[in-house]
Coordinates of C-alpha atoms in Angstrom, one line a residue:
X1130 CA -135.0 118.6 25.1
X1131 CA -132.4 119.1 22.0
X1132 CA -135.2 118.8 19.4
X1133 CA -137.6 121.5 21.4
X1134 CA -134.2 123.9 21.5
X1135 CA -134.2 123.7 25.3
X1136 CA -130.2 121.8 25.0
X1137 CA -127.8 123.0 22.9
X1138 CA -127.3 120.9 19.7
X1139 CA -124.7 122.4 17.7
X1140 CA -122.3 119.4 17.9
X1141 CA -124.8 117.1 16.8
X1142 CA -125.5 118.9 13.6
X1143 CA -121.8 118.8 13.3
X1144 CA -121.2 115.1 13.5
X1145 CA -120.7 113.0 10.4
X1146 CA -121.1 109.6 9.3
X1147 CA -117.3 108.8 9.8
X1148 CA -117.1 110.3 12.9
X1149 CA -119.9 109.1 14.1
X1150 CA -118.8 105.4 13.6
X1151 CA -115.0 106.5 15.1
X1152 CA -116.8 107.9 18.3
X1153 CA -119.9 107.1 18.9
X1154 CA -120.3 103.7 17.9
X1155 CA -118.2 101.9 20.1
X1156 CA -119.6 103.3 23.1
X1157 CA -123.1 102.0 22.1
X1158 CA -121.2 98.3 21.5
X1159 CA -118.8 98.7 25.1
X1160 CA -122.5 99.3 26.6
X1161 CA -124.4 96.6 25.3
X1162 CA -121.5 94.4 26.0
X1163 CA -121.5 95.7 29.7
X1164 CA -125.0 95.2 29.8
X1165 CA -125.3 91.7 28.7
X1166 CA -122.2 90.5 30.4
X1167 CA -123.5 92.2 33.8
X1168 CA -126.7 91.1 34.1
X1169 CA -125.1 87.4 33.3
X1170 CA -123.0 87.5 36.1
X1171 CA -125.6 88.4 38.6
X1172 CA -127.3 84.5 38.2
X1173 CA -123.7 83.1 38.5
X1174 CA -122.5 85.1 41.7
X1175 CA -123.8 86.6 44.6
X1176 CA -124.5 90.4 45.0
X1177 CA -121.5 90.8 47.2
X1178 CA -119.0 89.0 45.3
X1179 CA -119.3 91.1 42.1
X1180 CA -119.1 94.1 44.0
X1181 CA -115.7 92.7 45.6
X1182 CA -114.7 92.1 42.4
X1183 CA -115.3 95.2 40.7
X1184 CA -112.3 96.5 42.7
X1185 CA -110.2 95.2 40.2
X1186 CA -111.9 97.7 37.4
X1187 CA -109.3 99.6 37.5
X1188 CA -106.6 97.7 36.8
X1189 CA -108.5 96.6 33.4
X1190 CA -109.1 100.6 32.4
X1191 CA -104.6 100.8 33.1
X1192 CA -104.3 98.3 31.0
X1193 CA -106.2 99.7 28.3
X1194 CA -105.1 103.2 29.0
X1195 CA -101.4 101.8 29.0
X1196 CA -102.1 100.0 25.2
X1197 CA -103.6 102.7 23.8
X1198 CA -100.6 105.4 24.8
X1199 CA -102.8 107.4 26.9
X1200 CA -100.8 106.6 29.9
X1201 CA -97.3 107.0 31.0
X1202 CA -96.3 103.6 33.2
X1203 CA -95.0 104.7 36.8
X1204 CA -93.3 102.1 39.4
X1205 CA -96.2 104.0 41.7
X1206 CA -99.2 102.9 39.3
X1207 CA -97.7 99.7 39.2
X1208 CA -97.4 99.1 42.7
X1209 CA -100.9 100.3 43.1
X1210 CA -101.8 97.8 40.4
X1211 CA -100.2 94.8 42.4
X1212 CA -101.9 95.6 45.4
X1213 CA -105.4 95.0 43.6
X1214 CA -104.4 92.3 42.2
X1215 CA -103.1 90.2 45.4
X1216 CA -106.3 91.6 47.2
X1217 CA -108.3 89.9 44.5
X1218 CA -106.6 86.8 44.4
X1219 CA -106.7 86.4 48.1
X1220 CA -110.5 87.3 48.1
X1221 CA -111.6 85.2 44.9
X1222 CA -110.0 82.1 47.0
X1223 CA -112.3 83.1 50.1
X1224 CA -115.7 83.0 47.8
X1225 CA -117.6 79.9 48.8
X1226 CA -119.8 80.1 45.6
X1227 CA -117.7 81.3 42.7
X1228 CA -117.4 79.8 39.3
X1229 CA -115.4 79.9 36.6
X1230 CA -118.3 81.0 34.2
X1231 CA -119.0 83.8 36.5
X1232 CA -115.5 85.0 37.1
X1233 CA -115.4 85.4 32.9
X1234 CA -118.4 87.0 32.7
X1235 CA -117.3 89.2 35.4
X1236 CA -114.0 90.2 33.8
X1237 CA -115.7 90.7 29.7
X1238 CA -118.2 92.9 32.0
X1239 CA -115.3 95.2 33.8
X1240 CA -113.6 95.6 30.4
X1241 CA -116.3 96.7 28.1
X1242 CA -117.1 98.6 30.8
X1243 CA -113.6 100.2 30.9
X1244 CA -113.8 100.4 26.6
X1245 CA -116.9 102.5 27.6
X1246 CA -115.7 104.9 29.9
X1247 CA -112.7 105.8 27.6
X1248 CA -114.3 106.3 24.4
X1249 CA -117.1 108.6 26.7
X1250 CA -114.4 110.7 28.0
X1251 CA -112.7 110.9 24.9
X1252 CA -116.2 112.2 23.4
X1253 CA -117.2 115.0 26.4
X1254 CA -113.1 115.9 26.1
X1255 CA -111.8 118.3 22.9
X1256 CA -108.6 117.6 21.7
X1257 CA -105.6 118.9 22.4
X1258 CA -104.2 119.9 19.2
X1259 CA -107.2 122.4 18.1
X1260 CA -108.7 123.5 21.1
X1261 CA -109.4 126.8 19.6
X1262 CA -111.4 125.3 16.9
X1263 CA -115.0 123.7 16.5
X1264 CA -114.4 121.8 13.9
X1265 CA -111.9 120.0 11.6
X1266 CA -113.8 119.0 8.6
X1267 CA -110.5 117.8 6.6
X1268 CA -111.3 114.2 8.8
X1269 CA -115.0 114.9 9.7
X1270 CA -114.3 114.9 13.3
X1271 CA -115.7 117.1 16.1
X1272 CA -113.1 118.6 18.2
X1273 CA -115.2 120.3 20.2
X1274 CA -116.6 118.5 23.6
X1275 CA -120.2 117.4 23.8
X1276 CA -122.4 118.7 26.5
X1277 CA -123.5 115.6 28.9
X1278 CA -127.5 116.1 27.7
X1279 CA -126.1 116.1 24.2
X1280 CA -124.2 113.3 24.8
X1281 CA -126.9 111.2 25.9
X1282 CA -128.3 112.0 22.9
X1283 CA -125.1 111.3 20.2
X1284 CA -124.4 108.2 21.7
X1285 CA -128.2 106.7 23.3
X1286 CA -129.2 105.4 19.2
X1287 CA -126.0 103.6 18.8
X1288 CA -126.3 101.6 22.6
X1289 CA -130.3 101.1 21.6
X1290 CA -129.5 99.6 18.6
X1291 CA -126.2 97.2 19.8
X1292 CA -128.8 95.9 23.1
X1293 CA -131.7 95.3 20.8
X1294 CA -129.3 93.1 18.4
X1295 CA -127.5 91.3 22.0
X1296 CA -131.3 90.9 22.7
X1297 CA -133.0 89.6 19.5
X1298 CA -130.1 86.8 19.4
X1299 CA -130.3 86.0 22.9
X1300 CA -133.5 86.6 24.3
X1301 CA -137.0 85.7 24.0
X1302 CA -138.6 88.7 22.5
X1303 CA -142.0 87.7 23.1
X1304 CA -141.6 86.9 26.6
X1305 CA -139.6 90.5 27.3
X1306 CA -142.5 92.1 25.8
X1307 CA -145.4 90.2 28.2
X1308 CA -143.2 90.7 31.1
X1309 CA -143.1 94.9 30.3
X1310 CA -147.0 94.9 29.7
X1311 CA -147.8 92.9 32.9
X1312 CA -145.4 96.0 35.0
X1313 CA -145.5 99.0 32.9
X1314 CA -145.1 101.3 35.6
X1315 CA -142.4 99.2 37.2
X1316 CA -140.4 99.2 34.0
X1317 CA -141.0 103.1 33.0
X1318 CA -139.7 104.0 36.4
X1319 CA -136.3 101.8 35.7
X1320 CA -136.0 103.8 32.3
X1321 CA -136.1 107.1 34.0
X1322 CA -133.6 106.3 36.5
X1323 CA -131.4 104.6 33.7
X1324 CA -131.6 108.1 32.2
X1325 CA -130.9 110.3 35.2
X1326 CA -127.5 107.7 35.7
X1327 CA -126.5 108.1 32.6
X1328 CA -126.6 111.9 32.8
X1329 CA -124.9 112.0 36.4
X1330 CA -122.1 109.3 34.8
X1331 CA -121.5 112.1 31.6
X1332 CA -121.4 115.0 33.9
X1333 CA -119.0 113.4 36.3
X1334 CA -116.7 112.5 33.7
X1335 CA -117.0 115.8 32.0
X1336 CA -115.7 117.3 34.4
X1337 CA -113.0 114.6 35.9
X1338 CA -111.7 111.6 34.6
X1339 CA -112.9 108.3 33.6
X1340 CA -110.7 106.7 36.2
X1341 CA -112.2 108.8 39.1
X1342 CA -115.4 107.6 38.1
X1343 CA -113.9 104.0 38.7
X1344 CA -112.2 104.7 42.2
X1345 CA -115.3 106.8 43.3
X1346 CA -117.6 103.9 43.1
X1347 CA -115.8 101.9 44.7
X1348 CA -117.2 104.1 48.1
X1349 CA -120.6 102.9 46.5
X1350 CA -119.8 99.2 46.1
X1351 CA -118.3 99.3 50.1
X1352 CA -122.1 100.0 51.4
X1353 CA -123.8 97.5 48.8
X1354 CA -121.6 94.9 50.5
X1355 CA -122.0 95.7 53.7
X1356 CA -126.2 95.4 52.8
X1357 CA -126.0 92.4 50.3
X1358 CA -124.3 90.5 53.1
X1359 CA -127.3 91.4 55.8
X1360 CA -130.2 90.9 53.3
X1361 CA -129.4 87.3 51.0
X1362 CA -128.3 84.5 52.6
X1363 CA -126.0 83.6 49.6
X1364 CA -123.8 87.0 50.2
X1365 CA -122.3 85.5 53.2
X1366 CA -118.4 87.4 53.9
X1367 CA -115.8 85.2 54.5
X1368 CA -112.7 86.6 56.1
X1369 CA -110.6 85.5 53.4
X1370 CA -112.9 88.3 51.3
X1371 CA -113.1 90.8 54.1
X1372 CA -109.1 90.6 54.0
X1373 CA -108.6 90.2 50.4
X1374 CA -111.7 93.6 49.5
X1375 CA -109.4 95.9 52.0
X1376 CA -107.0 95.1 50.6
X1377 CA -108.0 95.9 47.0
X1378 CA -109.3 99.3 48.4
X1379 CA -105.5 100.3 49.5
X1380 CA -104.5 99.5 46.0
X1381 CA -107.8 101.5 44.7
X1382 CA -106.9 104.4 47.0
X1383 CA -103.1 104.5 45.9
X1384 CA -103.9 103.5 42.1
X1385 CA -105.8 107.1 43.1
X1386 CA -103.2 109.5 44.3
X1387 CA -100.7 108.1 41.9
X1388 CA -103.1 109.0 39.0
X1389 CA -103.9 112.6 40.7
X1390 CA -100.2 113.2 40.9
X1391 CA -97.7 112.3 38.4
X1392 CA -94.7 113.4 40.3
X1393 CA -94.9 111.2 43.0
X1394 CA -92.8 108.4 43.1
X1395 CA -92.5 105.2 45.7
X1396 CA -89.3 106.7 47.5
X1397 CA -91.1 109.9 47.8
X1398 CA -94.6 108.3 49.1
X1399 CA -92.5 106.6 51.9
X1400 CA -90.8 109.4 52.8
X1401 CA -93.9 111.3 53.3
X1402 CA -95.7 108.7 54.9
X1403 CA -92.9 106.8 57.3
X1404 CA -90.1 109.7 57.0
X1405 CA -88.2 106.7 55.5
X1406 CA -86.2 106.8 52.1
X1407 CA -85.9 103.2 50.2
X1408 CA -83.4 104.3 48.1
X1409 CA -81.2 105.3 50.8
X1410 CA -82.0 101.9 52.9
X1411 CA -80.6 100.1 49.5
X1412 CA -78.2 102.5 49.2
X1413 CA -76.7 101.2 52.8
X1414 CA -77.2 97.2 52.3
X1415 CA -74.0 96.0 52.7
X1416 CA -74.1 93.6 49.5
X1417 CA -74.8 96.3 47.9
X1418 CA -70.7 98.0 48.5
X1419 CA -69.0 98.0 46.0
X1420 CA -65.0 97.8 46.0
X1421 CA -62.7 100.4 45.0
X1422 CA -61.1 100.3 41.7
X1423 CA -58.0 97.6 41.2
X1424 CA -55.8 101.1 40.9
X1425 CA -57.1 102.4 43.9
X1426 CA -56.2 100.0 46.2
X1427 CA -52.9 100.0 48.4
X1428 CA -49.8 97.8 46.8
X1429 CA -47.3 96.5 49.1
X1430 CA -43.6 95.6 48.9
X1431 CA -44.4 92.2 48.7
X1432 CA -47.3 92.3 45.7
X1433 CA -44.5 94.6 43.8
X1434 CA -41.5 92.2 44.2
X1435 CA -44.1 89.3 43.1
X1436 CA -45.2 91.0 40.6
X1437 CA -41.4 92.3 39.4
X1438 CA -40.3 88.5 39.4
X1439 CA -43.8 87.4 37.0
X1440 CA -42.7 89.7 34.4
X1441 CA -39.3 88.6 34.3
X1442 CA -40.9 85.1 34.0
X1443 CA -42.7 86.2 30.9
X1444 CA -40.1 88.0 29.2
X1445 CA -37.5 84.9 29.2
X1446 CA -40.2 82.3 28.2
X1447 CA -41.2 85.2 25.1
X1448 CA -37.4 85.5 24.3

């Protein structure tokens, strides 16, 4: 569609090598790495174990966000962060078939993943500092945001060539390539709906964030639960998951609405939500009093005659 003039193509034109390799390139490794790592996991755990775990997605992308200075750290965010991980915890102990293979597949999966999803954003968003310009060819970067058909486009070369090197030096080329000519149609129809997710993944975050995209899907990864456990034997619930995957979603939801507002702290969340202030609870703990000043305090007769006689004491032993 960009070739026939149908898609605007202007910041393709505009890209250069070093950009491209600054931008572009790492999305193409984070999804080859996602793919690779994904599709692992899925013969070491069962369908709705890795959709349990993917609750805990976010906490990888704050992490990231947090190293790379594109966060601010809030007692809210990590509160949020805490919950996730305890429901995790609590809901990798309940998994009857989980290995430790899996689990680190799982976790290199949810991080390139993450890598991919911030490097995207950072593509679709301009920057900051020349948002009135196109351009800024002093560094050969494009400041100007990439439509989401052009983006497919910028960034679909560098992820075709990362999975075909990931597949050359571990898969069997020759048996890929009889397994698409036996199912052509089977495997043309998974290409076009790779495409159309793609597109609806750059066009959600175009126009919100990387982490909404996270939270957002975790709506999707409820119902594919829910299913898995009714349809394969092997995605059995435990309660100790049940427990543990709600709550991850409370963290999910809060990790939310401390992302969507940056104001809100823990004392005012609890105010709002249970008319109750923490501050002012600690503020009444009666370890917490703290005594008046030694000058404040009352002196009797008694303490000054004491005290009268101690310095006389002092002086005759000085003298």
């Amino acid at each position: 569609l960009i070739f026939a003039g149908l898609v605007s193509g202007n910041q393709m034109k505009q890209l250069t090598i070093r950009s491209y390799i600054i931008r572009v390139m790492p999305i193409g490794l984070a999804l080859a790495g996602t793919l690779a790592f994904g599709n692992e996991v899925y013969l070491q755990l069962s369908v709705a174990f890795i959709q349990i775990l993917k609750a805990f997605s976010p906490v990888i992308l704050l992490c990231l966000l947090l190293i790379a200075q594109l966060e601010t750290p809030r007692s809210l965010l990590f509160l949020a962060i805490g919950i996730i991980v305890l429901g995790t915890a609590a809901a990798t102990q309940g998994e009857l078939h989980a290995t430790v293979f899996g689990l680190v597949c799982m976790f290199f999966s949810e991080f390139f993943e993450a890598v991919k999803a911030i490097f995207l954003q950072l593509l679709l968003s301009p920057s900051p500092t020349t948002a009135n310009n196109d351009t800024n060819h002093s560094d050969g970067v494009v400041k100007k945001k990439f439509e989401a058909m052009e983006s497919l486009a910028v960034f679909g070369p560098a992820a075709c060539l990362c999975l075909t090197a990931v597949s050359y030096f571990t898969e069997d080329l020759h048996d890929a390539f009889t397994i698409i000519c036996q199912h052509p149609l089977l495997f043309l129809l998974a290409s076009c709906s790779g495409l159309a997710v793609n597109l609806a993944t750059s066009l959600f975050i175009k126009y919100t964030s990387a982490l909404t995209l996270r939270v957002t899907s975790l709506g999707r990864n409820v119902g594919i639960v829910l299913i898995s456990a009714c349809i394969f034997p092997d995605s059995r619930i435990t309660l100790e998951e049940f427990f543990g995957y709600s709550v991850c979603l409370v963290g999910c939801l809060l990790y939310q609405h401390a992302r969507s507002d940056a104001e809100e702290t823990i004392d005012s969340l609890s105010q709002r939500l249970f008319g109750i202030r923490i501050q002012s609870l600690l503020s009444k703990n009666p370890c917490s009093t703290k005594l008046p000043p030694p000058s404040t305090l009352p002196i009797s007769s008694s303490q000054n005659k004491n005290n009268d006689d101690t310095t006389t004491k002092k002086i005759s032993l000085a003298l």
